[in-house]
PDB file of C-alpha atoms in Angstrom:
ATOM      1  CA  UNK B   4      -0.050  -0.034   0.028  1.00 89.00           C
ATOM      2  CA  UNK B   5       0.992   3.481  -0.468  1.00 89.00           C
ATOM      3  CA  UNK B   6      -0.171   7.115   0.047  1.00 86.00           C
ATOM      4  CA  UNK B   7       0.032   9.882  -2.554  1.00 89.00           C
ATOM      5  CA  UNK B   8       2.034  13.022  -2.296  1.00 92.00           C
ATOM      6  CA  UNK B   9      -0.050  15.928  -1.046  1.00 91.00           C
ATOM      7  CA  UNK B  10       2.865  18.339  -0.613  1.00 93.00           C
ATOM      8  CA  UNK B  11       3.877  20.052  -3.770  1.00 95.00           C
ATOM      9  CA  UNK B  12       7.737  19.764  -4.397  1.00 94.00           C
ATOM     10  CA  UNK B  13       7.989  23.625  -4.642  1.00 95.00           C
ATOM     11  CA  UNK B  14       6.587  24.021  -1.166  1.00 96.00           C
ATOM     12  CA  UNK B  15       9.421  22.001   0.491  1.00 95.00           C
ATOM     13  CA  UNK B  16      12.024  24.607   0.834  1.00 93.00           C
ATOM     14  CA  UNK B  17       9.672  27.305   1.932  1.00 94.00           C
ATOM     15  CA  UNK B  18       8.154  24.945   4.484  1.00 94.00           C
ATOM     16  CA  UNK B  19      11.729  23.917   5.851  1.00 92.00           C
ATOM     17  CA  UNK B  20      12.765  27.732   5.830  1.00 89.00           C
ATOM     18  CA  UNK B  21       9.691  28.513   7.838  1.00 90.00           C
ATOM     19  CA  UNK B  22      10.176  25.698  10.307  1.00 89.00           C
ATOM     20  CA  UNK B  23      13.798  26.561  10.894  1.00 84.00           C
ATOM     21  CA  UNK B  24      13.240  30.419  11.428  1.00 83.00           C
ATOM     22  CA  UNK B  25      10.139  29.961  13.552  1.00 83.00           C
ATOM     23  CA  UNK B  26      12.197  28.118  16.272  1.00 73.00           C
ATOM     24  CA  UNK B  27      14.203  29.393  19.275  1.00 73.00           C
ATOM     25  CA  UNK B  28      17.868  29.490  19.069  1.00 72.00           C
ATOM     26  CA  UNK B  29      17.967  29.735  15.271  1.00 75.00           C
ATOM     27  CA  UNK B  30      20.962  32.101  14.274  1.00 76.00           C
ATOM     28  CA  UNK B  31      20.295  35.509  13.206  1.00 73.00           C
ATOM     29  CA  UNK B  32      20.398  36.194   9.583  1.00 77.00           C
ATOM     30  CA  UNK B  33      20.027  32.257   9.100  1.00 79.00           C
ATOM     31  CA  UNK B  34      18.449  32.417   5.731  1.00 79.00           C
ATOM     32  CA  UNK B  35      20.993  34.895   4.287  1.00 84.00           C
ATOM     33  CA  UNK B  36      23.873  32.503   5.133  1.00 84.00           C
ATOM     34  CA  UNK B  37      22.366  29.191   4.437  1.00 86.00           C
ATOM     35  CA  UNK B  38      22.253  27.283   1.148  1.00 88.00           C
ATOM     36  CA  UNK B  39      19.533  24.513   0.287  1.00 91.00           C
ATOM     37  CA  UNK B  40      20.205  21.278  -1.698  1.00 92.00           C
ATOM     38  CA  UNK B  41      18.073  19.696  -4.297  1.00 94.00           C
ATOM     39  CA  UNK B  42      14.868  18.115  -3.191  1.00 95.00           C
ATOM     40  CA  UNK B  43      14.386  14.560  -4.059  1.00 94.00           C
ATOM     41  CA  UNK B  44      10.905  12.727  -3.803  1.00 95.00           C
ATOM     42  CA  UNK B  45      10.989   9.168  -2.553  1.00 93.00           C
ATOM     43  CA  UNK B  46       8.710   6.355  -1.507  1.00 93.00           C
ATOM     44  CA  UNK B  47      10.297   4.842   1.321  1.00 91.00           C
ATOM     45  CA  UNK B  48       9.377   1.177   2.234  1.00 92.00           C
ATOM     46  CA  UNK B  49       8.275   0.059   5.684  1.00 90.00           C
ATOM     47  CA  UNK B  50       7.199  -3.117   7.142  1.00 92.00           C
ATOM     48  CA  UNK B  51       3.711  -2.762   8.946  1.00 92.00           C
ATOM     49  CA  UNK B  52       2.668  -5.605  10.985  1.00 94.00           C
ATOM     50  CA  UNK B  53       0.877  -7.083  14.082  1.00 96.00           C
ATOM     51  CA  UNK B  54       1.400 -10.224  15.957  1.00 97.00           C
ATOM     52  CA  UNK B  55       0.358 -12.278  19.049  1.00 98.00           C
ATOM     53  CA  UNK B  56       2.790 -13.796  21.369  1.00 97.00           C
ATOM     54  CA  UNK B  57       2.237 -16.584  23.884  1.00 97.00           C
ATOM     55  CA  UNK B  58       5.020 -16.550  26.669  1.00 97.00           C
ATOM     56  CA  UNK B  59       5.842 -19.418  28.848  1.00 97.00           C
ATOM     57  CA  UNK B  60       8.239 -18.477  31.737  1.00 96.00           C
ATOM     58  CA  UNK B  61       9.887 -21.311  33.742  1.00 96.00           C
ATOM     59  CA  UNK B  62      12.571 -21.291  36.396  1.00 95.00           C
ATOM     60  CA  UNK B  63      13.675 -21.811  39.908  1.00 94.00           C
ATOM     61  CA  UNK B  64      12.750 -19.636  42.782  1.00 93.00           C
ATOM     62  CA  UNK B  65      13.325 -19.466  46.667  1.00 90.00           C
ATOM     63  CA  UNK B  66       9.844 -19.792  48.159  1.00 82.00           C
ATOM     64  CA  UNK B  67       8.917 -18.960  51.782  1.00 76.00           C
ATOM     65  CA  UNK B  68       7.174 -21.719  53.569  1.00 75.00           C
ATOM     66  CA  UNK B  69       5.916 -22.035  57.137  1.00 74.00           C
ATOM     67  CA  UNK B  70       8.605 -23.844  59.313  1.00 68.00           C
ATOM     68  CA  UNK B  71       6.699 -26.913  60.858  1.00 67.00           C
ATOM     69  CA  UNK B  72       9.082 -27.155  63.742  1.00 67.00           C
ATOM     70  CA  UNK B  73       9.395 -23.594  64.831  1.00 72.00           C
ATOM     71  CA  UNK B  74       7.411 -20.319  64.800  1.00 69.00           C
ATOM     72  CA  UNK B  75       8.500 -18.367  61.307  1.00 69.00           C
ATOM     73  CA  UNK B  76       9.334 -19.334  57.751  1.00 71.00           C
ATOM     74  CA  UNK B  77      12.114 -21.176  55.876  1.00 72.00           C
ATOM     75  CA  UNK B  78      13.062 -20.662  52.162  1.00 75.00           C
ATOM     76  CA  UNK B  79      13.100 -23.699  49.894  1.00 83.00           C
ATOM     77  CA  UNK B  80      14.062 -23.807  46.194  1.00 88.00           C
ATOM     78  CA  UNK B  81      11.311 -25.008  43.866  1.00 89.00           C
ATOM     79  CA  UNK B  82      10.220 -25.001  40.179  1.00 93.00           C
ATOM     80  CA  UNK B  83       8.093 -22.095  38.906  1.00 93.00           C
ATOM     81  CA  UNK B  84       5.951 -21.655  35.915  1.00 94.00           C
ATOM     82  CA  UNK B  85       3.825 -18.618  34.517  1.00 95.00           C
ATOM     83  CA  UNK B  86       2.110 -17.884  31.253  1.00 96.00           C
ATOM     84  CA  UNK B  87       0.829 -14.793  29.871  1.00 96.00           C
ATOM     85  CA  UNK B  88       0.331 -13.319  26.360  1.00 96.00           C
ATOM     86  CA  UNK B  89       1.316 -10.127  24.513  1.00 95.00           C
ATOM     87  CA  UNK B  90       0.104  -8.194  21.659  1.00 97.00           C
ATOM     88  CA  UNK B  91       2.298  -6.297  19.206  1.00 96.00           C
ATOM     89  CA  UNK B  92      -0.141  -3.886  17.109  1.00 93.00           C
ATOM     90  CA  UNK B  93       0.755  -1.704  14.183  1.00 88.00           C
ATOM     91  CA  UNK B  94       4.504  -2.173  14.385  1.00 89.00           C
ATOM     92  CA  UNK B  95       6.100   0.162  11.752  1.00 87.00           C
ATOM     93  CA  UNK B  96       9.750  -0.712  10.900  1.00 88.00           C
ATOM     94  CA  UNK B  97      11.912   1.002   8.224  1.00 87.00           C
ATOM     95  CA  UNK B  98      12.698  -1.363   5.407  1.00 91.00           C
ATOM     96  CA  UNK B  99      15.736   0.099   3.910  1.00 88.00           C
ATOM     97  CA  UNK B 100      19.557   0.354   4.548  1.00 84.00           C
ATOM     98  CA  UNK B 101      19.969   3.018   1.877  1.00 84.00           C
ATOM     99  CA  UNK B 102      20.390   6.717   2.576  1.00 85.00           C
ATOM    100  CA  UNK B 103      23.259   6.507   5.154  1.00 81.00           C
ATOM    101  CA  UNK B 104      23.614  10.276   5.411  1.00 84.00           C
ATOM    102  CA  UNK B 105      19.976  10.292   6.571  1.00 86.00           C
ATOM    103  CA  UNK B 106      20.352   7.648   9.242  1.00 81.00           C
ATOM    104  CA  UNK B 107      19.598   9.911  12.187  1.00 81.00           C
ATOM    105  CA  UNK B 108      16.436  11.318  10.577  1.00 84.00           C
ATOM    106  CA  UNK B 109      15.340   8.029   9.395  1.00 82.00           C
ATOM    107  CA  UNK B 110      15.547   6.582  12.948  1.00 76.00           C
ATOM    108  CA  UNK B 111      12.848   9.097  13.921  1.00 77.00           C
ATOM    109  CA  UNK B 112      10.161   8.318  11.312  1.00 74.00           C
ATOM    110  CA  UNK B 113       8.471   5.291  13.226  1.00 61.00           C
ATOM    111  CA  UNK B 114       5.730   7.809  14.613  1.00 63.00           C
ATOM    112  CA  UNK B 115       4.878   9.022  10.965  1.00 67.00           C
ATOM    113  CA  UNK B 116       1.192   8.375  10.148  1.00 65.00           C
ATOM    114  CA  UNK B 117       0.750   5.342   7.946  1.00 64.00           C
ATOM    115  CA  UNK B 118      -3.051   4.979   8.069  1.00 60.00           C
ATOM    116  CA  UNK B 119      -3.220   7.043   5.061  1.00 68.00           C
ATOM    117  CA  UNK B 120      -1.417   4.537   3.106  1.00 79.00           C
ATOM    118  CA  UNK B 121      -4.358   2.636   1.581  1.00 81.00           C
ATOM    119  CA  UNK B 122      -3.897   2.838  -2.202  1.00 84.00           C
ATOM    120  CA  UNK B 123      -2.761  -0.404  -4.192  1.00 89.00           C
ATOM    121  CA  UNK B 124       0.805  -0.170  -5.471  1.00 90.00           C
ATOM    122  CA  UNK B 125      -0.490  -2.228  -8.556  1.00 88.00           C
ATOM    123  CA  UNK B 126      -2.553   1.040  -9.555  1.00 87.00           C
ATOM    124  CA  UNK B 127       0.543   3.275  -9.449  1.00 87.00           C
ATOM    125  CA  UNK B 128       1.414   5.351 -12.428  1.00 87.00           C
ATOM    126  CA  UNK B 129       4.795   4.677 -14.043  1.00 87.00           C
ATOM    127  CA  UNK B 130       6.141   8.146 -12.573  1.00 87.00           C
ATOM    128  CA  UNK B 131       5.484   7.433  -8.990  1.00 86.00           C
ATOM    129  CA  UNK B 132       6.423   3.826  -9.366  1.00 88.00           C
ATOM    130  CA  UNK B 133       9.914   4.785 -10.329  1.00 90.00           C
ATOM    131  CA  UNK B 134      10.234   6.533  -6.945  1.00 91.00           C
ATOM    132  CA  UNK B 135       9.642   3.169  -5.145  1.00 91.00           C
ATOM    133  CA  UNK B 136      12.533   1.640  -3.215  1.00 89.00           C
ATOM    134  CA  UNK B 137      12.715  -2.000  -2.826  1.00 89.00           C
ATOM    135  CA  UNK B 138      12.164  -3.154   0.855  1.00 92.00           C
ATOM    136  CA  UNK B 139      14.769  -5.146   2.579  1.00 92.00           C
ATOM    137  CA  UNK B 140      13.836  -8.940   3.055  1.00 94.00           C
ATOM    138  CA  UNK B 141      10.951  -9.526   5.528  1.00 95.00           C
ATOM    139  CA  UNK B 142      13.157 -12.430   7.032  1.00 95.00           C
ATOM    140  CA  UNK B 143      15.981 -10.049   7.818  1.00 94.00           C
ATOM    141  CA  UNK B 144      13.625  -7.580   9.700  1.00 93.00           C
ATOM    142  CA  UNK B 145      11.742 -10.426  11.330  1.00 95.00           C
ATOM    143  CA  UNK B 146      14.834 -11.953  12.947  1.00 95.00           C
ATOM    144  CA  UNK B 147      15.973  -8.614  14.422  1.00 93.00           C
ATOM    145  CA  UNK B 148      12.365  -8.080  15.795  1.00 95.00           C
ATOM    146  CA  UNK B 149      12.318 -11.542  17.412  1.00 96.00           C
ATOM    147  CA  UNK B 150      15.676 -10.935  19.057  1.00 96.00           C
ATOM    148  CA  UNK B 151      14.491  -7.747  20.669  1.00 96.00           C
ATOM    149  CA  UNK B 152      11.238  -9.348  21.536  1.00 97.00           C
ATOM    150  CA  UNK B 153      13.194 -12.224  23.384  1.00 96.00           C
ATOM    151  CA  UNK B 154      15.309  -9.912  25.061  1.00 96.00           C
ATOM    152  CA  UNK B 155      12.249  -7.898  26.308  1.00 96.00           C
ATOM    153  CA  UNK B 156      10.308 -11.082  27.588  1.00 96.00           C
ATOM    154  CA  UNK B 157      13.406 -12.542  29.318  1.00 95.00           C
ATOM    155  CA  UNK B 158      13.207  -9.585  31.491  1.00 94.00           C
ATOM    156  CA  UNK B 159       9.561  -9.474  31.735  1.00 94.00           C
ATOM    157  CA  UNK B 160       9.248 -13.228  32.498  1.00 94.00           C
ATOM    158  CA  UNK B 161      11.741 -12.842  35.379  1.00 94.00           C
ATOM    159  CA  UNK B 162       9.681 -10.338  36.724  1.00 94.00           C
ATOM    160  CA  UNK B 163       6.580 -12.241  36.487  1.00 94.00           C
ATOM    161  CA  UNK B 164       8.311 -15.277  38.202  1.00 94.00           C
ATOM    162  CA  UNK B 165       9.108 -13.103  41.147  1.00 92.00           C
ATOM    163  CA  UNK B 166       5.489 -13.397  42.221  1.00 90.00           C
ATOM    164  CA  UNK B 167       6.347 -16.827  43.466  1.00 89.00           C
ATOM    165  CA  UNK B 168       9.575 -15.902  45.198  1.00 89.00           C
ATOM    166  CA  UNK B 169      13.155 -14.712  44.686  1.00 90.00           C
ATOM    167  CA  UNK B 170      14.089 -15.953  41.176  1.00 92.00           C
ATOM    168  CA  UNK B 171      17.376 -18.104  40.932  1.00 93.00           C
ATOM    169  CA  UNK B 172      17.213 -18.858  37.479  1.00 93.00           C
ATOM    170  CA  UNK B 173      14.698 -18.282  34.580  1.00 94.00           C
ATOM    171  CA  UNK B 174      14.018 -18.891  30.802  1.00 94.00           C
ATOM    172  CA  UNK B 175      11.271 -18.093  28.474  1.00 95.00           C
ATOM    173  CA  UNK B 176       9.626 -19.850  25.541  1.00 96.00           C
ATOM    174  CA  UNK B 177       7.769 -17.642  22.863  1.00 97.00           C
ATOM    175  CA  UNK B 178       5.164 -18.817  20.313  1.00 97.00           C
ATOM    176  CA  UNK B 179       4.269 -16.261  17.678  1.00 97.00           C
ATOM    177  CA  UNK B 180       0.606 -16.454  16.215  1.00 97.00           C
ATOM    178  CA  UNK B 181      -1.670 -14.469  14.225  1.00 96.00           C
ATOM    179  CA  UNK B 182       0.895 -12.639  12.202  1.00 96.00           C
ATOM    180  CA  UNK B 183      -0.387  -9.941   9.701  1.00 96.00           C
ATOM    181  CA  UNK B 184       2.036  -7.932   7.634  1.00 94.00           C
ATOM    182  CA  UNK B 185       2.111  -5.579   4.666  1.00 92.00           C
ATOM    183  CA  UNK B 186       4.676  -3.434   3.000  1.00 93.00           C
ATOM    184  CA  UNK B 187       3.754   0.294   3.179  1.00 91.00           C
ATOM    185  CA  UNK B 188       5.218   2.993   1.254  1.00 92.00           C
ATOM    186  CA  UNK B 189       5.456   6.673   2.618  1.00 90.00           C
ATOM    187  CA  UNK B 190       5.960   9.613   0.300  1.00 92.00           C
ATOM    188  CA  UNK B 191       9.178  11.542   1.473  1.00 93.00           C
ATOM    189  CA  UNK B 192      10.978  14.456   0.245  1.00 95.00           C
ATOM    190  CA  UNK B 193      14.807  14.180   1.079  1.00 94.00           C
ATOM    191  CA  UNK B 194      16.823  17.214   1.125  1.00 94.00           C
ATOM    192  CA  UNK B 195      19.476  19.033   3.036  1.00 93.00           C
ATOM    193  CA  UNK B 196      20.907  22.419   3.847  1.00 91.00           C
ATOM    194  CA  UNK B 197      24.315  23.864   4.479  1.00 89.00           C
ATOM    195  CA  UNK B 198      25.224  26.299   7.126  1.00 87.00           C
ATOM    196  CA  UNK B 199      28.677  27.522   7.982  1.00 85.00           C
ATOM    197  CA  UNK B 200      30.343  24.422   6.792  1.00 85.00           C
ATOM    198  CA  UNK B 201      27.864  21.858   8.168  1.00 87.00           C
ATOM    199  CA  UNK B 202      25.296  19.885   6.330  1.00 90.00           C
ATOM    200  CA  UNK B 203      21.843  19.103   7.677  1.00 90.00           C
ATOM    201  CA  UNK B 204      19.981  16.299   6.217  1.00 92.00           C
ATOM    202  CA  UNK B 205      16.299  16.984   6.322  1.00 93.00           C
ATOM    203  CA  UNK B 206      13.234  14.770   5.604  1.00 93.00           C
ATOM    204  CA  UNK B 207       9.568  16.208   4.929  1.00 94.00           C
ATOM    205  CA  UNK B 208       6.644  13.734   4.881  1.00 91.00           C
ATOM    206  CA  UNK B 209       5.017  13.971   1.434  1.00 91.00           C
ATOM    207  CA  UNK B 210       1.431  14.076   2.888  1.00 89.00           C
ATOM    208  CA  UNK B 211       1.441  15.886   6.276  1.00 88.00           C
ATOM    209  CA  UNK B 212       4.502  18.217   5.764  1.00 90.00           C
ATOM    210  CA  UNK B 213       5.987  17.034   9.065  1.00 90.00           C
ATOM    211  CA  UNK B 214       9.705  17.681   9.096  1.00 91.00           C
ATOM    212  CA  UNK B 215      12.658  15.789  10.561  1.00 90.00           C
ATOM    213  CA  UNK B 216      15.883  17.556  10.686  1.00 88.00           C
ATOM    214  CA  UNK B 217      18.691  18.545  13.015  1.00 83.00           C
ATOM    215  CA  UNK B 218      19.564  22.349  12.949  1.00 78.00           C
ATOM    216  CA  UNK B 219      22.102  24.966  14.321  1.00 77.00           C
ATOM    217  CA  UNK B 220      21.623  26.920  17.491  1.00 66.00           C
ATOM    218  CA  UNK B 221      22.607  30.439  18.467  1.00 60.00           C
ATOM    219  CA  UNK B 222      22.019  32.305  21.784  1.00 52.00           C
ATOM    220  CA  UNK B 223      22.271  35.543  19.649  1.00 52.00           C
ATOM    221  CA  UNK B 224      19.103  34.292  17.656  1.00 44.00           C
ATOM    222  CA  UNK B 225      17.301  33.969  20.915  1.00 45.00           C
ATOM    223  CA  UNK B 226      18.220  37.594  22.026  1.00 42.00           C
ATOM    224  CA  UNK B 227      17.162  38.923  18.826  1.00 46.00           C
ATOM    225  CA  UNK B 228      13.780  37.482  18.876  1.00 46.00           C
ATOM    226  CA  UNK B 229      13.237  38.521  22.392  1.00 44.00           C
ATOM    227  CA  UNK B 230      14.291  42.118  21.294  1.00 46.00           C
ATOM    228  CA  UNK B 231      11.836  41.983  18.574  1.00 49.00           C
ATOM    229  CA  UNK B 232       8.951  40.778  20.880  1.00 46.00           C
ATOM    230  CA  UNK B 233       9.536  43.813  23.222  1.00 42.00           C
ATOM    231  CA  UNK B 234      10.350  46.352  20.553  1.00 49.00           C
ATOM    232  CA  UNK B 235      13.939  46.740  21.667  1.00 45.00           C
TER     233      UNK B 235
END
């Protein structure tokens, strides 16, 4: 599935300029000193999926029991077992290793809206289709996801077993069920700007216009805005 571009390419630079100059700590005379690069439209691939996970935790714990021979309790080691399930809904993972220069910015796109990506790729015209990037193999992303999930539930499972006593050792077994997945293509403009010898990669969402970019900071810029606010 994909979403169509709604932001015209000629609007990208003015939007980035307005975004930069409207923020605190932007250097004074920023626009006069900055230079902007070309604007490249792309359809970036993401894996969008949901999955149900059954978790079984087993291990050994120290259990407190009543001492039958004296007033008080004693601790004895015993086996423990707990079960629970967990839902991962609408997981959104970037499916490309390209654009190394945009790595920091691409790491922040997981919260971008994907519910508008409802059009079929098969209906794409040749022009937009040429902007599609091939996704990384599903198995590659899935292995990484499973590893992260195992690490998460190794910790969570140990905490669950603590209901029965102090945990001496533990392990988890996971079973993945009801997997639903699809490839989603999000329209993105990729550009950058240069300021005082530094390059700032910038992403602009092709539907919402949301901007992800790093930027230069200047205390002088703040003082200038404060002065303008108070007529100084």
